[in-house]
PDB file of C-alpha atoms in Angstrom:
ATOM      1  CA  MET A 162      34.685 158.507 144.059  1.00 45.00           C
ATOM      2  CA  MET A 163      35.166 162.281 143.746  1.00 53.00           C
ATOM      3  CA  LEU A 164      36.461 163.654 147.006  1.00 68.00           C
ATOM      4  CA  ASP A 165      37.937 167.040 147.702  1.00 91.00           C
ATOM      5  CA  MET A 166      36.878 168.602 144.395  1.00 96.00           C
ATOM      6  CA  ILE A 167      36.863 172.397 144.488  1.00 97.00           C
ATOM      7  CA  PRO A 168      35.230 174.858 142.067  1.00 98.00           C
ATOM      8  CA  VAL A 169      37.964 176.677 140.143  1.00 98.00           C
ATOM      9  CA  GLY A 170      36.055 178.599 137.489  1.00 98.00           C
ATOM     10  CA  TYR A 171      34.892 179.082 133.926  1.00 98.00           C
ATOM     11  CA  MET A 172      36.523 179.440 130.536  1.00 97.00           C
ATOM     12  CA  ALA A 173      35.208 180.030 127.016  1.00 96.00           C
ATOM     13  CA  LYS A 174      37.154 177.948 124.509  1.00 97.00           C
ATOM     14  CA  ARG A 175      37.323 177.434 120.765  1.00 96.00           C
ATOM     15  CA  VAL A 176      36.947 173.661 120.650  1.00 96.00           C
ATOM     16  CA  GLU A 177      39.027 172.047 117.913  1.00 94.00           C
ATOM     17  CA  SER A 178      38.566 168.720 116.178  1.00 93.00           C
ATOM     18  CA  LYS A 179      41.115 166.020 116.926  1.00 93.00           C
ATOM     19  CA  PRO A 180      44.430 167.031 115.351  1.00 92.00           C
ATOM     20  CA  ASP A 181      45.944 164.626 112.827  1.00 91.00           C
ATOM     21  CA  PHE A 182      49.007 164.054 115.014  1.00 92.00           C
ATOM     22  CA  LEU A 183      46.906 162.446 117.781  1.00 91.00           C
ATOM     23  CA  LYS A 184      46.619 158.760 116.893  1.00 92.00           C
ATOM     24  CA  ASN A 185      43.382 157.861 118.670  1.00 92.00           C
ATOM     25  CA  TYR A 186      40.441 157.352 116.354  1.00 90.00           C
ATOM     26  CA  GLN A 187      37.843 157.435 119.138  1.00 93.00           C
ATOM     27  CA  VAL A 188      38.647 161.091 119.874  1.00 96.00           C
ATOM     28  CA  GLU A 189      36.462 163.563 117.956  1.00 96.00           C
ATOM     29  CA  ASP A 190      37.417 166.871 119.568  1.00 97.00           C
ATOM     30  CA  ILE A 191      39.571 168.314 122.348  1.00 96.00           C
ATOM     31  CA  TYR A 192      37.911 169.523 125.570  1.00 97.00           C
ATOM     32  CA  SER A 193      41.233 169.906 127.402  1.00 96.00           C
ATOM     33  CA  VAL A 194      41.735 172.589 130.033  1.00 95.00           C
ATOM     34  CA  SER A 195      44.972 173.686 128.367  1.00 92.00           C
ATOM     35  CA  ASN A 196      45.259 176.394 125.731  1.00 90.00           C
ATOM     36  CA  CYS A 197      47.454 174.249 123.459  1.00 88.00           C
ATOM     37  CA  ILE A 198      44.925 172.853 120.947  1.00 91.00           C
ATOM     38  CA  SER A 199      41.502 174.261 121.851  1.00 92.00           C
ATOM     39  CA  ASP A 200      42.302 177.916 122.496  1.00 91.00           C
ATOM     40  CA  HIS A 201      40.874 180.126 125.205  1.00 90.00           C
ATOM     41  CA  PHE A 202      38.610 182.896 123.871  1.00 91.00           C
ATOM     42  CA  ALA A 203      41.493 185.397 124.163  1.00 91.00           C
ATOM     43  CA  TYR A 204      44.724 186.052 125.992  1.00 89.00           C
ATOM     44  CA  TYR A 205      42.773 187.210 129.035  1.00 89.00           C
ATOM     45  CA  ILE A 206      45.529 187.323 131.648  1.00 89.00           C
ATOM     46  CA  ASP A 207      46.698 190.817 130.643  1.00 89.00           C
ATOM     47  CA  TYR A 208      43.324 192.223 131.798  1.00 90.00           C
ATOM     48  CA  TRP A 209      43.744 190.890 135.368  1.00 91.00           C
ATOM     49  CA  LYS A 210      40.041 190.044 135.733  1.00 92.00           C
ATOM     50  CA  HIS A 211      40.567 186.338 136.427  1.00 95.00           C
ATOM     51  CA  ASN A 212      40.321 184.654 139.811  1.00 97.00           C
ATOM     52  CA  GLY A 213      43.045 183.051 141.927  1.00 95.00           C
ATOM     53  CA  PHE A 214      42.850 179.865 139.853  1.00 96.00           C
ATOM     54  CA  TRP A 215      43.440 181.968 136.691  1.00 96.00           C
ATOM     55  CA  MET A 216      39.903 181.370 135.426  1.00 96.00           C
ATOM     56  CA  PHE A 217      36.657 183.311 135.842  1.00 97.00           C
ATOM     57  CA  ASN A 218      34.311 183.261 138.831  1.00 98.00           C
ATOM     58  CA  SER A 219      31.216 183.225 136.608  1.00 98.00           C
ATOM     59  CA  PRO A 220      30.231 183.218 132.942  1.00 97.00           C
ATOM     60  CA  GLU A 221      29.013 186.786 133.502  1.00 97.00           C
ATOM     61  CA  ASP A 222      32.490 187.942 134.589  1.00 97.00           C
ATOM     62  CA  LEU A 223      33.972 186.459 131.423  1.00 97.00           C
ATOM     63  CA  ARG A 224      31.273 187.925 129.170  1.00 96.00           C
ATOM     64  CA  THR A 225      31.632 191.356 130.808  1.00 97.00           C
ATOM     65  CA  LEU A 226      35.382 191.362 130.121  1.00 96.00           C
ATOM     66  CA  ALA A 227      34.792 190.277 126.518  1.00 96.00           C
ATOM     67  CA  LYS A 228      32.248 193.058 125.993  1.00 96.00           C
ATOM     68  CA  GLU A 229      34.396 195.759 127.645  1.00 95.00           C
ATOM     69  CA  GLN A 230      37.467 194.795 125.611  1.00 94.00           C
ATOM     70  CA  GLY A 231      35.746 193.923 122.330  1.00 94.00           C
ATOM     71  CA  LEU A 232      36.798 190.269 122.540  1.00 94.00           C
ATOM     72  CA  ASP A 233      34.906 187.902 120.246  1.00 93.00           C
ATOM     73  CA  LEU A 234      33.052 185.007 121.896  1.00 96.00           C
ATOM     74  CA  VAL A 235      31.427 183.790 118.663  1.00 96.00           C
ATOM     75  CA  GLY A 236      32.241 180.124 118.125  1.00 95.00           C
ATOM     76  CA  THR A 237      33.272 179.480 121.729  1.00 96.00           C
ATOM     77  CA  LYS A 238      31.935 176.930 124.189  1.00 97.00           C
ATOM     78  CA  MET A 239      31.651 177.782 127.883  1.00 97.00           C
ATOM     79  CA  PHE A 240      33.173 175.277 130.305  1.00 98.00           C
ATOM     80  CA  TYR A 241      33.027 175.022 134.085  1.00 98.00           C
ATOM     81  CA  TYR A 242      35.869 173.347 135.974  1.00 98.00           C
ATOM     82  CA  GLU A 243      36.440 171.739 139.312  1.00 98.00           C
ATOM     83  CA  ALA A 244      39.827 170.456 140.435  1.00 98.00           C
ATOM     84  CA  TYR A 245      41.005 167.871 142.895  1.00 97.00           C
ATOM     85  CA  ALA A 246      42.285 169.858 145.892  1.00 96.00           C
ATOM     86  CA  TYR A 247      45.683 168.149 145.712  1.00 95.00           C
ATOM     87  CA  GLN A 248      48.332 168.379 143.034  1.00 94.00           C
ATOM     88  CA  CYS A 249      50.732 165.560 142.216  1.00 90.00           C
ATOM     89  CA  HIS A 250      54.453 165.781 141.623  1.00 84.00           C
ATOM     90  CA  GLU A 251      54.897 162.971 139.138  1.00 74.00           C
ATOM     91  CA  ASP A 252      58.641 162.676 139.852  1.00 76.00           C
ATOM     92  CA  ASN A 253      58.041 161.436 143.394  1.00 80.00           C
ATOM     93  CA  LEU A 254      54.280 160.694 143.180  1.00 82.00           C
ATOM     94  CA  GLU A 255      53.538 162.856 146.219  1.00 86.00           C
ATOM     95  CA  TRP A 256      50.259 164.747 146.608  1.00 90.00           C
ATOM     96  CA  GLU A 257      50.078 168.199 148.192  1.00 92.00           C
ATOM     97  CA  LEU A 258      47.260 170.656 148.802  1.00 94.00           C
ATOM     98  CA  PHE A 259      47.147 173.718 146.548  1.00 93.00           C
ATOM     99  CA  LYS A 260      45.338 177.035 147.009  1.00 93.00           C
ATOM    100  CA  PRO A 261      44.297 179.906 144.740  1.00 94.00           C
ATOM    101  CA  GLU A 262      46.515 182.964 144.371  1.00 93.00           C
ATOM    102  CA  GLN A 263      45.372 185.114 147.307  1.00 93.00           C
ATOM    103  CA  SER A 264      45.781 188.482 145.555  1.00 93.00           C
ATOM    104  CA  PHE A 265      42.734 187.744 143.328  1.00 95.00           C
ATOM    105  CA  VAL A 266      39.106 187.474 144.390  1.00 95.00           C
ATOM    106  CA  THR A 267      38.097 183.834 144.107  1.00 97.00           C
ATOM    107  CA  ASP A 268      34.354 183.332 144.519  1.00 97.00           C
ATOM    108  CA  VAL A 269      33.364 180.743 141.916  1.00 98.00           C
ATOM    109  CA  GLN A 270      29.629 180.509 141.263  1.00 97.00           C
ATOM    110  CA  VAL A 271      28.710 176.824 140.837  1.00 97.00           C
ATOM    111  CA  PRO A 272      26.320 176.406 137.882  1.00 97.00           C
ATOM    112  CA  ALA A 273      22.791 175.125 138.501  1.00 95.00           C
ATOM    113  CA  LYS A 274      23.020 172.827 135.469  1.00 96.00           C
ATOM    114  CA  LYS A 275      26.189 171.191 134.222  1.00 97.00           C
ATOM    115  CA  VAL A 276      27.187 168.036 132.344  1.00 98.00           C
ATOM    116  CA  LEU A 277      30.344 166.173 133.328  1.00 98.00           C
ATOM    117  CA  GLU A 278      32.376 165.492 130.171  1.00 98.00           C
ATOM    118  CA  GLY A 279      35.357 163.771 131.834  1.00 98.00           C
ATOM    119  CA  TYR A 280      38.672 164.467 133.551  1.00 98.00           C
ATOM    120  CA  ASP A 281      41.830 166.134 132.299  1.00 97.00           C
ATOM    121  CA  ILE A 282      45.314 166.060 133.808  1.00 95.00           C
ATOM    122  CA  VAL A 283      47.101 169.376 133.421  1.00 94.00           C
ATOM    123  CA  SER A 284      50.615 170.601 134.186  1.00 91.00           C
ATOM    124  CA  PHE A 285      51.188 173.589 136.485  1.00 88.00           C
ATOM    125  CA  SER A 286      54.958 174.093 136.557  1.00 83.00           C
ATOM    126  CA  GLN A 287      54.459 177.802 137.360  1.00 84.00           C
ATOM    127  CA  GLU A 288      51.667 176.852 139.813  1.00 78.00           C
ATOM    128  CA  ASN A 289      49.255 179.514 138.546  1.00 79.00           C
ATOM    129  CA  ALA A 290      47.603 179.128 135.101  1.00 85.00           C
ATOM    130  CA  PRO A 291      46.898 175.755 133.454  1.00 87.00           C
ATOM    131  CA  GLU A 292      49.631 174.727 131.046  1.00 87.00           C
ATOM    132  CA  CYS A 293      49.621 171.476 129.010  1.00 88.00           C
ATOM    133  CA  SER A 294      47.166 168.584 129.028  1.00 92.00           C
ATOM    134  CA  TYR A 295      48.981 165.291 129.385  1.00 92.00           C
ATOM    135  CA  LEU A 296      46.256 163.575 127.346  1.00 93.00           C
ATOM    136  CA  SER A 297      46.236 165.761 124.228  1.00 92.00           C
ATOM    137  CA  CYS A 298      49.429 167.857 124.251  1.00 86.00           C
ATOM    138  CA  ASN A 299      51.604 164.919 125.267  1.00 84.00           C
ATOM    139  CA  HIS A 300      49.802 162.320 123.131  1.00 87.00           C
ATOM    140  CA  MET A 301      49.021 160.147 126.175  1.00 90.00           C
ATOM    141  CA  ALA A 302      45.520 159.613 124.747  1.00 92.00           C
ATOM    142  CA  GLU A 303      47.223 157.272 122.284  1.00 94.00           C
ATOM    143  CA  THR A 304      47.943 154.775 125.080  1.00 94.00           C
ATOM    144  CA  ILE A 305      45.431 155.656 127.815  1.00 94.00           C
ATOM    145  CA  PRO A 306      41.687 155.101 127.330  1.00 95.00           C
ATOM    146  CA  VAL A 307      39.870 158.406 126.798  1.00 97.00           C
ATOM    147  CA  ASN A 308      36.417 159.427 125.613  1.00 98.00           C
ATOM    148  CA  ARG A 309      35.470 161.249 122.413  1.00 98.00           C
ATOM    149  CA  HIS A 310      36.505 164.598 123.991  1.00 98.00           C
ATOM    150  CA  CYS A 311      40.017 163.323 124.866  1.00 96.00           C
ATOM    151  CA  LEU A 312      39.202 163.125 128.581  1.00 98.00           C
ATOM    152  CA  ILE A 313      39.438 160.281 131.099  1.00 98.00           C
ATOM    153  CA  GLU A 314      35.999 158.934 132.047  1.00 98.00           C
ATOM    154  CA  THR A 315      36.336 158.788 135.849  1.00 97.00           C
ATOM    155  CA  PHE A 316      38.143 160.599 138.626  1.00 97.00           C
ATOM    156  CA  ASP A 317      39.256 157.302 140.156  1.00 96.00           C
ATOM    157  CA  GLU A 318      40.904 156.254 136.894  1.00 97.00           C
ATOM    158  CA  ALA A 319      42.671 159.625 136.537  1.00 96.00           C
ATOM    159  CA  LYS A 320      44.006 159.499 140.095  1.00 95.00           C
ATOM    160  CA  LEU A 321      45.065 155.873 139.770  1.00 95.00           C
ATOM    161  CA  LEU A 322      46.977 156.569 136.550  1.00 94.00           C
ATOM    162  CA  LEU A 323      48.801 159.477 138.213  1.00 91.00           C
ATOM    163  CA  SER A 324      49.534 157.442 141.350  1.00 90.00           C
ATOM    164  CA  GLN A 325      50.982 154.643 139.198  1.00 91.00           C
ATOM    165  CA  GLY A 326      53.329 157.042 137.391  1.00 88.00           C
ATOM    166  CA  ALA A 327      51.642 156.656 133.984  1.00 89.00           C
ATOM    167  CA  PHE A 328      52.443 160.286 133.095  1.00 86.00           C
ATOM    168  CA  LYS A 329      56.044 160.400 134.313  1.00 83.00           C
ATOM    169  CA  GLY A 330      58.140 162.579 132.017  1.00 79.00           C
ATOM    170  CA  CYS A 331      55.227 164.264 130.228  1.00 81.00           C
ATOM    171  CA  GLU A 332      55.724 167.835 131.462  1.00 80.00           C
ATOM    172  CA  PRO A 333      57.413 169.578 134.365  1.00 78.00           C
ATOM    173  CA  GLY A 334      55.083 169.253 137.351  1.00 77.00           C
ATOM    174  CA  PRO A 335      53.178 169.465 139.455  1.00 91.00           C
ATOM    175  CA  CYS A 336      49.940 168.470 137.752  1.00 92.00           C
ATOM    176  CA  ARG A 337      46.277 168.656 138.723  1.00 93.00           C
ATOM    177  CA  ILE A 338      43.160 166.632 137.956  1.00 96.00           C
ATOM    178  CA  PHE A 339      40.298 168.690 136.508  1.00 97.00           C
ATOM    179  CA  ALA A 340      36.640 167.753 136.127  1.00 98.00           C
ATOM    180  CA  VAL A 341      35.496 169.279 132.822  1.00 98.00           C
ATOM    181  CA  TYR A 342      31.830 170.302 132.593  1.00 98.00           C
ATOM    182  CA  SER A 343      29.733 171.699 129.774  1.00 97.00           C
ATOM    183  CA  LEU A 344      27.087 174.196 130.802  1.00 93.00           C
ATOM    184  CA  VAL A 345      23.401 173.576 130.188  1.00 81.00           C
ATOM    185  CA  GLU A 346      21.940 176.983 129.378  1.00 72.00           C
TER     186      GLU A 346
END
C-alpha cells in the first residue's frame, strides 16, 4: 500500500537499453531515477531552475529551460516522480522524514494522466540530488526481481527489501523509494 508518497517532480531522460554488464535478461531498458545509465537531458543544476527536490515542478518548467539555454530534448522521455516521505539509512535500517531544500520553490504539478512503471531505490548521500540506483548502478537487479524497466513492481516490496537490509553496502546512504511514472500526453 502506498502511503506518504509526495510529488517530487519531473525529469526528461535519455533512456538506455540494458547495459551488457547487468546480468538480468528480463530487463530491456533502464528507467532509473539516477543519471548513471539513462542520462538526464542535460546537466541542469548549473541553471538553478530546479525545485527543492532537484527536479522540475512541471514539464513546462523543464521545456522552458531547455528552450532558453538551447538544450536538446530530442530523444528524451519525460518522467514524473513521487517519493516515499521517509528516507532509510541502510546501516541501521532507520526511517526518517525528509523535506525539500527550502531555498527553491517547490510546487510540483501532478499530471492528469500518468502510468506507474515501478519503483526505484536511490542513494542520497548528499541529501539533495538523486545519486545512484541500487537496482541498476549496483547490479542488485541481478538478484532482486525487477520488471523490464529495471524497477521493482510494488511499493510494499521495495520497502520490505529495504527494511530487511537487502541493499546494505550498495552506496552511502540514506536512500529513498521513488515511484516512476511515464506521462500520457
